Short mmCIF file of C-alpha atoms in Angstrom, two decimals:
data_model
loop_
_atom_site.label_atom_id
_atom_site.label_comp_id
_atom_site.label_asym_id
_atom_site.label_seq_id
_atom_site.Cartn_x
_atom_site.Cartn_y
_atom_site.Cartn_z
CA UNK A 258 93.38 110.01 -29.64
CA UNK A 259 92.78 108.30 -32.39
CA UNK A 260 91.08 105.03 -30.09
CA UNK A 261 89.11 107.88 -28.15
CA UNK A 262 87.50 109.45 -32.27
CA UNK A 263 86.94 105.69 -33.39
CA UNK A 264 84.87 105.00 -30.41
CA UNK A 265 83.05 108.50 -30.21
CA UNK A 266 82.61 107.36 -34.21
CA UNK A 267 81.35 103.91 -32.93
CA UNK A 268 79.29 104.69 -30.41
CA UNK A 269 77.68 107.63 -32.34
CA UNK A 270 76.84 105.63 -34.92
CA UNK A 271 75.44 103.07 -32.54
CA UNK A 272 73.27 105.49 -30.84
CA UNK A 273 72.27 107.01 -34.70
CA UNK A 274 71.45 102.86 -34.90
CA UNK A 275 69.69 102.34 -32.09
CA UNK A 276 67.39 105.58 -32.80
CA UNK A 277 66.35 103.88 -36.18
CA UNK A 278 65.74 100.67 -34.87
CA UNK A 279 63.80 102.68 -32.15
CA UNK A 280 61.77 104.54 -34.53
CA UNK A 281 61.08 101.93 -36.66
CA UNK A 282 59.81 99.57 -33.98
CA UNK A 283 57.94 102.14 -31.90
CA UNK A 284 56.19 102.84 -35.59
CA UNK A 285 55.83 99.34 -36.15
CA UNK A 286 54.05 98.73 -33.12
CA UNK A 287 52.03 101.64 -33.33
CA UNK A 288 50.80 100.36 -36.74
CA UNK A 289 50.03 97.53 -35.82
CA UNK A 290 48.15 98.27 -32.87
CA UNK A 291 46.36 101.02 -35.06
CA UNK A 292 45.98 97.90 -37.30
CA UNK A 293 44.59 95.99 -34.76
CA UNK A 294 42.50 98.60 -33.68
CA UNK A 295 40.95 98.99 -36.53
CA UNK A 296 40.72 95.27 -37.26
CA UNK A 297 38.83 95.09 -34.19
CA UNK A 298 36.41 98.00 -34.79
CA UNK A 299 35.68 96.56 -38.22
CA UNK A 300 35.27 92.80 -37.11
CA UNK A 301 32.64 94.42 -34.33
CA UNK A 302 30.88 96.00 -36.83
CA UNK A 303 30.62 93.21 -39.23
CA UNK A 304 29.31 90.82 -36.46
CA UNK A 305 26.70 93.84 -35.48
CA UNK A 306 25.70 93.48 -39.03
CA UNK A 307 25.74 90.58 -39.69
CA UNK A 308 23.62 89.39 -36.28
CA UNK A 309 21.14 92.53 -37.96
CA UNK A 310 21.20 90.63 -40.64
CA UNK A 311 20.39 87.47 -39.45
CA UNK A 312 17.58 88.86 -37.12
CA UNK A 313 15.83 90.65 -39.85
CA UNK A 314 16.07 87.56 -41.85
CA UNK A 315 14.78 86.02 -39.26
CA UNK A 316 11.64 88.30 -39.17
CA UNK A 317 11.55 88.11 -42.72
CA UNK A 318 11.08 84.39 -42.57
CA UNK A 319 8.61 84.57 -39.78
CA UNK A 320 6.28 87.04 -41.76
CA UNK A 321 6.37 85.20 -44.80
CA UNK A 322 5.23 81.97 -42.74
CA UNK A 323 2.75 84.16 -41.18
CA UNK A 324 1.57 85.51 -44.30
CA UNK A 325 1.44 81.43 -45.71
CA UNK A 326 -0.67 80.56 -42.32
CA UNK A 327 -2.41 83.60 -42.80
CA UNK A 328 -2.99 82.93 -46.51
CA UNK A 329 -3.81 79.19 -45.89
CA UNK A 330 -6.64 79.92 -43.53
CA UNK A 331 -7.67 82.65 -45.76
CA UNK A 332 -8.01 79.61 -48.46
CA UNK A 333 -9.43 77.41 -45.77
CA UNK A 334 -11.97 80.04 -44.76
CA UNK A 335 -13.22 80.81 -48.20
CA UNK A 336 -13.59 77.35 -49.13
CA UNK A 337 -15.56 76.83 -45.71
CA UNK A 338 -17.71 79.84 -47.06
CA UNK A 339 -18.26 78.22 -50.36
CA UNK A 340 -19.33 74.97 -48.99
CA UNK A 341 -21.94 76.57 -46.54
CA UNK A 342 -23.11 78.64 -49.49
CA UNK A 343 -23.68 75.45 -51.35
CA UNK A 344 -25.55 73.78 -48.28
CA UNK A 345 -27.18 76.83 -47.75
CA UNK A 346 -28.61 76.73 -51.41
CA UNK A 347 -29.11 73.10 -50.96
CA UNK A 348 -31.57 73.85 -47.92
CA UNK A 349 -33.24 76.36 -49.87
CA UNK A 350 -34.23 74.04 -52.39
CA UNK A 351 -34.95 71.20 -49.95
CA UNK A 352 -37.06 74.08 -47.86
CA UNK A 353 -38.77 75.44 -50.84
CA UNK A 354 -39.63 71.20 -52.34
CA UNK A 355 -41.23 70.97 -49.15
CA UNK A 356 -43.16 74.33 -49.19
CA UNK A 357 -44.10 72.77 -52.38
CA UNK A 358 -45.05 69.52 -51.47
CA UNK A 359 -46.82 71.29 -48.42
CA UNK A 360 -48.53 73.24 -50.79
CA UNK A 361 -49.38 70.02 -53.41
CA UNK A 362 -50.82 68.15 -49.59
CA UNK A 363 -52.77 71.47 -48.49
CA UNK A 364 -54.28 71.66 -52.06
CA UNK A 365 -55.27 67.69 -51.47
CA UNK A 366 -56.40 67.98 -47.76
CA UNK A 367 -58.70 70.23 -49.74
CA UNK A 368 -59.86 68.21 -52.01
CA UNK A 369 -60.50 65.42 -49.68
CA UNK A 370 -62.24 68.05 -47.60
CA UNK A 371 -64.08 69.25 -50.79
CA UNK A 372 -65.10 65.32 -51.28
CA UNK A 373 -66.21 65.07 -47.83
CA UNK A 374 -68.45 67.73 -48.09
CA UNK A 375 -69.77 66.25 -51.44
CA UNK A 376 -69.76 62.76 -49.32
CA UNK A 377 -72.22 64.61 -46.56
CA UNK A 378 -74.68 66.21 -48.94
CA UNK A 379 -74.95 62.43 -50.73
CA UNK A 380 -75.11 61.01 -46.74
CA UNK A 381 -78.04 63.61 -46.51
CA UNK A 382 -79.54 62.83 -49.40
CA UNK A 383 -79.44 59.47 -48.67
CA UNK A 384 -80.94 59.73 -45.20
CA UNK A 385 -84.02 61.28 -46.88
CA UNK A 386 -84.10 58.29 -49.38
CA UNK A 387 -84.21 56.08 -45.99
CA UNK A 388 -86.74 58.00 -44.51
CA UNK A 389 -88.59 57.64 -47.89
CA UNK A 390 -88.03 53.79 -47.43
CA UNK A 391 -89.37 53.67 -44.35
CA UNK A 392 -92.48 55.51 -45.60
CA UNK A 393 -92.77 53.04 -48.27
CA UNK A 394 -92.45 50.21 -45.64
CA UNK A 395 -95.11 51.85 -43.79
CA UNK A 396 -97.39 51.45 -46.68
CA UNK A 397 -96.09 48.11 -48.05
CA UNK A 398 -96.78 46.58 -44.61
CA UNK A 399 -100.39 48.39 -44.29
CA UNK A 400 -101.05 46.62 -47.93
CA UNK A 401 -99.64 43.27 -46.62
CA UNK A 402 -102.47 43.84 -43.83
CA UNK A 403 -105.07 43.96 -46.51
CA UNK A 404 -103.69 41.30 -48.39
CA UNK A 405 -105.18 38.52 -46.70
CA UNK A 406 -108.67 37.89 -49.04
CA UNK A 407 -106.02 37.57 -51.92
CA UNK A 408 -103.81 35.11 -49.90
CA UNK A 409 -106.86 33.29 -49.69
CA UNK A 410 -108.03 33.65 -53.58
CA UNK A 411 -104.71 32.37 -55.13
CA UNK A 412 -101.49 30.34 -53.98
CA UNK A 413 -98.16 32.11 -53.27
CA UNK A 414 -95.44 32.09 -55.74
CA UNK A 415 -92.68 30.24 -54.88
CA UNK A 416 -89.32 31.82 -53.34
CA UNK A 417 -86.83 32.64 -56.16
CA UNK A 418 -83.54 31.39 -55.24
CA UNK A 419 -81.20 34.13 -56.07
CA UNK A 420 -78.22 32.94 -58.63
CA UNK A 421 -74.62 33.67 -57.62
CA UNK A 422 -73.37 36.62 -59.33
CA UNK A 423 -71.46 35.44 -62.62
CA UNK A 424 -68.19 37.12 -62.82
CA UNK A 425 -67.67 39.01 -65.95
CA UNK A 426 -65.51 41.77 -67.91
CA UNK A 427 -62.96 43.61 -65.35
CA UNK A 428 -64.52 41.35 -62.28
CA UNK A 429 -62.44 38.52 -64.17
CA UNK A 430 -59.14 40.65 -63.66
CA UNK A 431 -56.55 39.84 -60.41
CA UNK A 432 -56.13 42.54 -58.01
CA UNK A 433 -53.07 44.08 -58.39
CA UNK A 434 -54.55 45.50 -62.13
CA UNK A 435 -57.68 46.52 -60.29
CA UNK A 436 -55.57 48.55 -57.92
CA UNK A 437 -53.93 49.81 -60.88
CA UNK A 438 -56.78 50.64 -62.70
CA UNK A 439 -58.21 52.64 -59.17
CA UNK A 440 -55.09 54.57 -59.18
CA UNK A 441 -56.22 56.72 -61.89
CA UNK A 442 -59.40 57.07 -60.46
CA UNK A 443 -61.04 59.03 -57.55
CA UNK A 444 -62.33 57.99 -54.11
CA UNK A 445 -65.84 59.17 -55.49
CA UNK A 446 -65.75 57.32 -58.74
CA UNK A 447 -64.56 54.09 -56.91
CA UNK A 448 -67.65 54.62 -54.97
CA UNK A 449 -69.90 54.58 -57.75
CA UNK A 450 -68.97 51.84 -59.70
CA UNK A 451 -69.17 50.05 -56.36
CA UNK A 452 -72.72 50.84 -56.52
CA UNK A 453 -73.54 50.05 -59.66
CA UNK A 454 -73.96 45.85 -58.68
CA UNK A 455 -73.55 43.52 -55.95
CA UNK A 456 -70.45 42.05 -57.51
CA UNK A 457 -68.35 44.81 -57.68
CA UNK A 458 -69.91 45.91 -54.62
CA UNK A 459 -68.07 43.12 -52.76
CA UNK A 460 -65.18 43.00 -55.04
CA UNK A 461 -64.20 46.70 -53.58
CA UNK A 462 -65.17 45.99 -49.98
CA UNK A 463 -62.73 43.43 -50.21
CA UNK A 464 -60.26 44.70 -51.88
CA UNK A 465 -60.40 48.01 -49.71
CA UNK A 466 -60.29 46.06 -46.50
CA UNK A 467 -64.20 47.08 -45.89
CA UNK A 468 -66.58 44.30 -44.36
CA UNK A 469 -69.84 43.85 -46.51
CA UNK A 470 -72.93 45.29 -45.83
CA UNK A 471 -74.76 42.86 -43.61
CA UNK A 472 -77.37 41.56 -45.56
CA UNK A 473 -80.88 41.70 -43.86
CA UNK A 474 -82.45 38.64 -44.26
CA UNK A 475 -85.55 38.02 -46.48
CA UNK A 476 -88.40 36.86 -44.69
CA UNK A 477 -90.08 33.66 -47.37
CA UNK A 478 -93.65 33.55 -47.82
CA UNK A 479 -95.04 31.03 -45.52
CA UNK A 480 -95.04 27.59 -47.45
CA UNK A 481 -98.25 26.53 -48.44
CA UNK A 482 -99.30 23.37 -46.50
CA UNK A 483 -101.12 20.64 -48.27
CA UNK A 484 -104.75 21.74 -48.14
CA UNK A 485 -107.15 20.15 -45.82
CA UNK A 486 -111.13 19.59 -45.26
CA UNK A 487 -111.32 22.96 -43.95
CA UNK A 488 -109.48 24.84 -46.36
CA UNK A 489 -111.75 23.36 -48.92
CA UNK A 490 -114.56 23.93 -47.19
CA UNK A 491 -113.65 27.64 -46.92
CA UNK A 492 -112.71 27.72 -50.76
CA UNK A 493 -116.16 26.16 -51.07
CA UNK A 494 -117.41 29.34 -49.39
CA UNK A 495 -115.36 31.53 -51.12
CA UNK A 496 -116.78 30.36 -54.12
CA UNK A 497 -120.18 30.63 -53.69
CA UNK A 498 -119.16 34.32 -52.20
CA UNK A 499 -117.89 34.76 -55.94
CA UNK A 500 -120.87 33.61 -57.28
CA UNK A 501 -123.17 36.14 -55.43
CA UNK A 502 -121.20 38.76 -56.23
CA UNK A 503 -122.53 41.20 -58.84
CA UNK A 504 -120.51 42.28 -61.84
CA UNK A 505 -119.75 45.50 -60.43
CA UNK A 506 -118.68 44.07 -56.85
CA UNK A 507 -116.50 41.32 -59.49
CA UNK A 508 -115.00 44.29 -61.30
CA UNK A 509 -114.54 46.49 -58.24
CA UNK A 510 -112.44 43.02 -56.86
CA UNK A 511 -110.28 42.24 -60.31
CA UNK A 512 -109.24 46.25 -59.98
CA UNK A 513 -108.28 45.74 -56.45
CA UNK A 514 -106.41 42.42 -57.77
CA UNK A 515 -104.32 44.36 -60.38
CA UNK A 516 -103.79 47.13 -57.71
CA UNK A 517 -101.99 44.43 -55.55
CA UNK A 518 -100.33 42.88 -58.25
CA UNK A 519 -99.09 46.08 -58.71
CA UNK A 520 -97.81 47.13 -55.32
CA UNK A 521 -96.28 43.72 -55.00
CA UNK A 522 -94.36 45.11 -58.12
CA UNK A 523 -93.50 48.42 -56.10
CA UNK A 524 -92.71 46.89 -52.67
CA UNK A 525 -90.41 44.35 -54.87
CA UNK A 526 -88.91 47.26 -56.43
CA UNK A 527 -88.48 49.11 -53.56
CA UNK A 528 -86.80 46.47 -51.76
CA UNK A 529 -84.40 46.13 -54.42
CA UNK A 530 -83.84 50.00 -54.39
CA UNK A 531 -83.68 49.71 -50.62
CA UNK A 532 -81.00 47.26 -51.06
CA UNK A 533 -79.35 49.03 -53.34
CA UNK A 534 -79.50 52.20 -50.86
CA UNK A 535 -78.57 50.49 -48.17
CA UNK A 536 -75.29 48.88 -49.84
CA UNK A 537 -74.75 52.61 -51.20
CA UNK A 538 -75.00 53.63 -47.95
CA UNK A 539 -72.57 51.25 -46.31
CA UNK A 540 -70.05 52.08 -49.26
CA UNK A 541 -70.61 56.06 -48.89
CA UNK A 542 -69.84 54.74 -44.61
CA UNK A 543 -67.04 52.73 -45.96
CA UNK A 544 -65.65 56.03 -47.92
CA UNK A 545 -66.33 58.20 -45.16
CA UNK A 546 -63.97 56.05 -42.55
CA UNK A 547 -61.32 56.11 -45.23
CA UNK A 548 -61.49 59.34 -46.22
CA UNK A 549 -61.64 60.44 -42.57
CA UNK A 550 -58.34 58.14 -41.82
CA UNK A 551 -57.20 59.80 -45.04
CA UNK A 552 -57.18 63.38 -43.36
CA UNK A 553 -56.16 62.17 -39.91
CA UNK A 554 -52.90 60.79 -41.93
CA UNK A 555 -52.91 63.93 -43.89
CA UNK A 556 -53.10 66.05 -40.76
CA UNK A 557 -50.35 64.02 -38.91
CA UNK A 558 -47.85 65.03 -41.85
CA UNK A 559 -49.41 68.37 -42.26
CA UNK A 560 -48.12 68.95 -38.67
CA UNK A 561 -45.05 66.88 -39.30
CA UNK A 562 -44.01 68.73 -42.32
CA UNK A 563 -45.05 72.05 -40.44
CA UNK A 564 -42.87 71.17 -37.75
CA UNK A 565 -39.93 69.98 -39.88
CA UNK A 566 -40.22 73.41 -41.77
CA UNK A 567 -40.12 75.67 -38.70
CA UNK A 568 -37.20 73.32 -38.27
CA UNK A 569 -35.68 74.44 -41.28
CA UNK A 570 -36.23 77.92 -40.65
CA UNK A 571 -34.58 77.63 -37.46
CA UNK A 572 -31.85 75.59 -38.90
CA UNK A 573 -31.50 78.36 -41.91
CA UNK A 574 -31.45 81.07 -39.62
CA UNK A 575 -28.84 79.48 -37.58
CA UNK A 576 -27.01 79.32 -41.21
CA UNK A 577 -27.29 82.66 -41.58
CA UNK A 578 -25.77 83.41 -38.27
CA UNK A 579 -22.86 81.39 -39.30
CA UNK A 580 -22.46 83.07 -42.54
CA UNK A 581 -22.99 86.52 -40.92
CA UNK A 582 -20.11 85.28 -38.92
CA UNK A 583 -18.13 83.76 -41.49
CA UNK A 584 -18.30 87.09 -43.16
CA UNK A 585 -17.59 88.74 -40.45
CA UNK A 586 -14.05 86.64 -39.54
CA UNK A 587 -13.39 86.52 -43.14
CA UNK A 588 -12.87 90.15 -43.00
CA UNK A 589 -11.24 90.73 -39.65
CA UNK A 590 -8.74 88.26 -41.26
CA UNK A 591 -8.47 90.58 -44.35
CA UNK A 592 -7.89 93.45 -42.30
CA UNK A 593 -4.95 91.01 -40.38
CA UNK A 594 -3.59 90.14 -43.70
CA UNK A 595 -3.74 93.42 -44.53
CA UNK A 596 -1.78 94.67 -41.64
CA UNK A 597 0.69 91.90 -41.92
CA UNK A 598 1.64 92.55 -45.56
CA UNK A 599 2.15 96.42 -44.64
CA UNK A 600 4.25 95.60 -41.59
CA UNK A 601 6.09 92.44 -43.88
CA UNK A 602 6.60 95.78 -46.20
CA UNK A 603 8.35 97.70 -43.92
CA UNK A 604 9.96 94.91 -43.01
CA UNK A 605 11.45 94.42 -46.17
CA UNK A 606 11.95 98.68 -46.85
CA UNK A 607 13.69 98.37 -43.19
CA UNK A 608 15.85 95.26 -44.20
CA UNK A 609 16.57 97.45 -47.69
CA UNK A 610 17.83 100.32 -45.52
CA UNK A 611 20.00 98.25 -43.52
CA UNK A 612 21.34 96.28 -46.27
CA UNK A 613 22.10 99.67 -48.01
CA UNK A 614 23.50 101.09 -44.41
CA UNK A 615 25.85 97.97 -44.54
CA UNK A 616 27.23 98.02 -48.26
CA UNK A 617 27.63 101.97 -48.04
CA UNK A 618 29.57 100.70 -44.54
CA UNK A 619 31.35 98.11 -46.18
CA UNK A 620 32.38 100.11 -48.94
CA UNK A 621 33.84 103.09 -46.72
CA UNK A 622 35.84 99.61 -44.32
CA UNK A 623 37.50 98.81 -47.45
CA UNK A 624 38.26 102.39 -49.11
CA UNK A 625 40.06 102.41 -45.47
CA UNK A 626 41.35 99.32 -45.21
CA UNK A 627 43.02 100.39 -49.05
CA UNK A 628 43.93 103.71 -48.03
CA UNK A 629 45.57 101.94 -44.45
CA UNK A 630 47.26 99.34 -46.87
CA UNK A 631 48.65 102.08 -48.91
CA UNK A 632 49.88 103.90 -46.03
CA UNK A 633 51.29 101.08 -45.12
CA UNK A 634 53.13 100.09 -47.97
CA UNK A 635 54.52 103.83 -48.34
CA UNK A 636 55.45 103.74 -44.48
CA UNK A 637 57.16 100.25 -45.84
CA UNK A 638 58.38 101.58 -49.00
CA UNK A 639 60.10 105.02 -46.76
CA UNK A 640 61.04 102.59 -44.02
CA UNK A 641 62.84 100.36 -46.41
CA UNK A 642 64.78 103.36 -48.36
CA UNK A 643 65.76 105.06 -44.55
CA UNK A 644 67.13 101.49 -44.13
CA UNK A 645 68.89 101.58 -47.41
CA UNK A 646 70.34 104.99 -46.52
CA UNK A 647 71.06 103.99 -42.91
CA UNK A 648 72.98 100.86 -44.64
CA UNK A 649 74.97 102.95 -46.70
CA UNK A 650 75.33 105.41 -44.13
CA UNK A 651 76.54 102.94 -41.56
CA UNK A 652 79.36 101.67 -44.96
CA UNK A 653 80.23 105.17 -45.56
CA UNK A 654 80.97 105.29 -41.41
CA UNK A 655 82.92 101.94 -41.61
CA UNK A 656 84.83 103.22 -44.52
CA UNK A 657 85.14 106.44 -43.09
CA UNK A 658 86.45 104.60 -39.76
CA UNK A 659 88.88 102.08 -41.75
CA UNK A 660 90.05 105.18 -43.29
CA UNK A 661 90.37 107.07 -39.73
CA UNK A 662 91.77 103.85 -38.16
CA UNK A 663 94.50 103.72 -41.42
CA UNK A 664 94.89 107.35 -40.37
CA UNK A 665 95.64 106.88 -37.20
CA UNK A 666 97.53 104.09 -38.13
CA UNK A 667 99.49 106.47 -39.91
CA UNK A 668 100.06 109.14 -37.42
CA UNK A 669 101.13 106.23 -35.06
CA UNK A 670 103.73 105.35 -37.10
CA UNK A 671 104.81 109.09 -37.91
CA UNK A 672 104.29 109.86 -34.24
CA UNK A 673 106.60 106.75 -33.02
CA UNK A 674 109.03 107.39 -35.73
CA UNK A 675 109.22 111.46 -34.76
CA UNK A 676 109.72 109.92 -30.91
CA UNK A 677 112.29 107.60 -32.29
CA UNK A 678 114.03 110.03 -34.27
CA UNK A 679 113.92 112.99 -31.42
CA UNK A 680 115.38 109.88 -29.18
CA UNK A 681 117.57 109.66 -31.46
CA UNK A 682 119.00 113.50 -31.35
CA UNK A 683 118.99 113.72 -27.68
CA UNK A 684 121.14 110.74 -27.60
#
């Protein structure tokens, strides 16, 4: 009996055991797996984050290099714009110094024109002085018919032999300070001091590249030949002629004497003017031709500099196109900017958002991951005082069996010593 109480003791106190143990390692488990559950759940979460995290730093980084490219060709295009301005302005100037030099050539083209005109009207008036010459030839050579009773009456004068011209005053000067000193003078003035003697006359023409009037040669007097028998014999004649004559008839012939005398002065004069004329007239020629390749030069860069200036206009209305679209790109790539600093702000609000989504997240893990923890050290705490009771539980059982079993003991002995002692009394 007492065997059959100290194993129903035993074994209820091994079952009461086993229950614990059971308990405690079906709650075990079922922490940990709601542990590991929750582990799991929070370690998916932080890796959705943080990849969230890393992609929107990722666009972050992307729209702030986009913004720099953006910004850098922004730069780039502005400075592109300031440097056509300053060509632009550049070949405005360089268009208007040639509008101005155009203007400075028109005003000299006429000029030249107004000293061609000037040149004609003297070319006229000379060709009138020519006809007058040949008037005065006419005559002259009409006297020269009636000169020949004088030719008889007195011997030619000899042939003056014209002197070299002596070089004097600005003639002595070299070239180069001639051409200096024409510089500051005009085509017209040249003219005239060419005209005012033979030796600057040539001096010019040869300085100007102009060949010399060709001199038209003088025709001599006929050289008086030795006289002979009948020459004398007609001065004999002409002599007594003189000696018939009558005062009034010798009179009427000195008069007709000094009139010769006096258109020899005249025709003398007159060649010398004709001279004169004529080497003005080959100098006003001489002017002409250079003043005429003057405005055949000056027409050539008329044209030229008309066709380089519809050049410029073509080449600053293609600048303007190019600003136009300058300006144009310039502010479709504000606009962009524009638009790609709003979306870089909502990038930024967005990443905000999610980086306040994740702390507020974060916090609520870890208020549960505490409040878990201190469930889990009070399901420690209880689990270690139920193991503490089920210790002294499980003493108080073995005592309470040693004492049974000492009991029992007892009775044994009591029980063999009644069987002994009723032996004993039936014996």
């Amino acid at each position: 009996m007492d065997r059959a109480i100290s194993a129903y003791v035993r074994q209820c106190a091994d079952h009461a055991m086993d229950d614990i143990l059971g308990m405690m390692t079906v709650r075990s488990v079922l922490d940990e797996m709601v542990n590991d559950v929750e582990v799991w759940e929070l370690e998916n979460e932080r890796i959705r984050l943080a990849a969230e995290l890393h992609h929107t730093k990722a666009l972050l980084t992307q729209a702030t290099i986009n913004e720099r490219l953006e910004w850098d060709h922004k730069q780039k295009m502005v400075q592109q714009m300031h440097t056509y301005r300053i060509q632009g302005k550049e070949l405005a100037l360089k268009l208007q110094k040639q509008v101005q030099e155009l203007a400075f050539q028109v005003a000299q083209h006429k000029n030249v024109e107004d000293e061609l005109e000037e040149a004609k009207e003297k070319l006229a008036s000379m060709g009138s002085l020519t006809r007058e010459l040949a008037r005065t030839q006419r005559e002259i050579r009409d006297i020269h018919r009636k000169q020949g009773l004088q030719n008889l009456l007195r011997p030619s004068q000899n042939q003056s032999i014209p002197r070299s011209p002596v070089l004097t005053g600005f003639l002595r000067c070299p070239d180069k300070v001639l051409m200096v000193v024409f510089s500051y003078l005009t085509a017209y003035d040249v003219m005239r001091m060419s005209m005012t003697s033979k030796p600057w006359k040539l001096r010019i023409s040869t300085l100007f590249g102009v060949e010399p009037p060709i001199k038209i040669p003088t025709i001599a007097p006929p050289i008086r030949k030795p006289s002979t028998i009948s020459d004398k014999s007609q001065l004999a004649k002409a002599d007594e002629v003189l000696k018939n004559l009558s005062n009034r008839e010798m009179k009427y012939f000195h008069d007709l004497i000094l009139r010769m005398k006096q258109l020899e002065g005249s025709v003398a004069q007159l060649k010398a003017e004709k001279e004169d004329v004529g080497a003005r007239l080959q100098a006003a020629e001489d002017v002409r031709d250079f003043l005429m390749e003057k405005l055949k030069d000056l027409e050539e860069a008329l044209a030229l500099s008309m066709e380089e200036k519809s050049k410029a206009d073509a080449q600053f209305q293609l600048d303007r196109e190019v600003l136009a679209y300058l300006d144009a790109k310039s502010q479709e790539l504000e606009d962009e900017l524009n638009y790609s600093n709003t979306q870089c702000e909502e990038l930024k609000a967005h990443l905000e958002r999610i980086i306040r989504e994740h702390q507020s997240k974060t916090q609520v893990m870890e208020d549960m991951l505490r409040h878990i923890s201190l469930e889990k050290h009070e399901l420690e705490t209880h689990a270690k005082t139920q193991k503490k009771l089920l210790i002294k539980e499980v003493r108080t059982l073995r005592a309470e069996n040693a004492r049974l079993n000492r009991d029992n003991q007892t009775y044994r002995d009591q029980l063999s010593y009644l069987k002994r002692a009723l032996l004993d009394q039936i014996d």
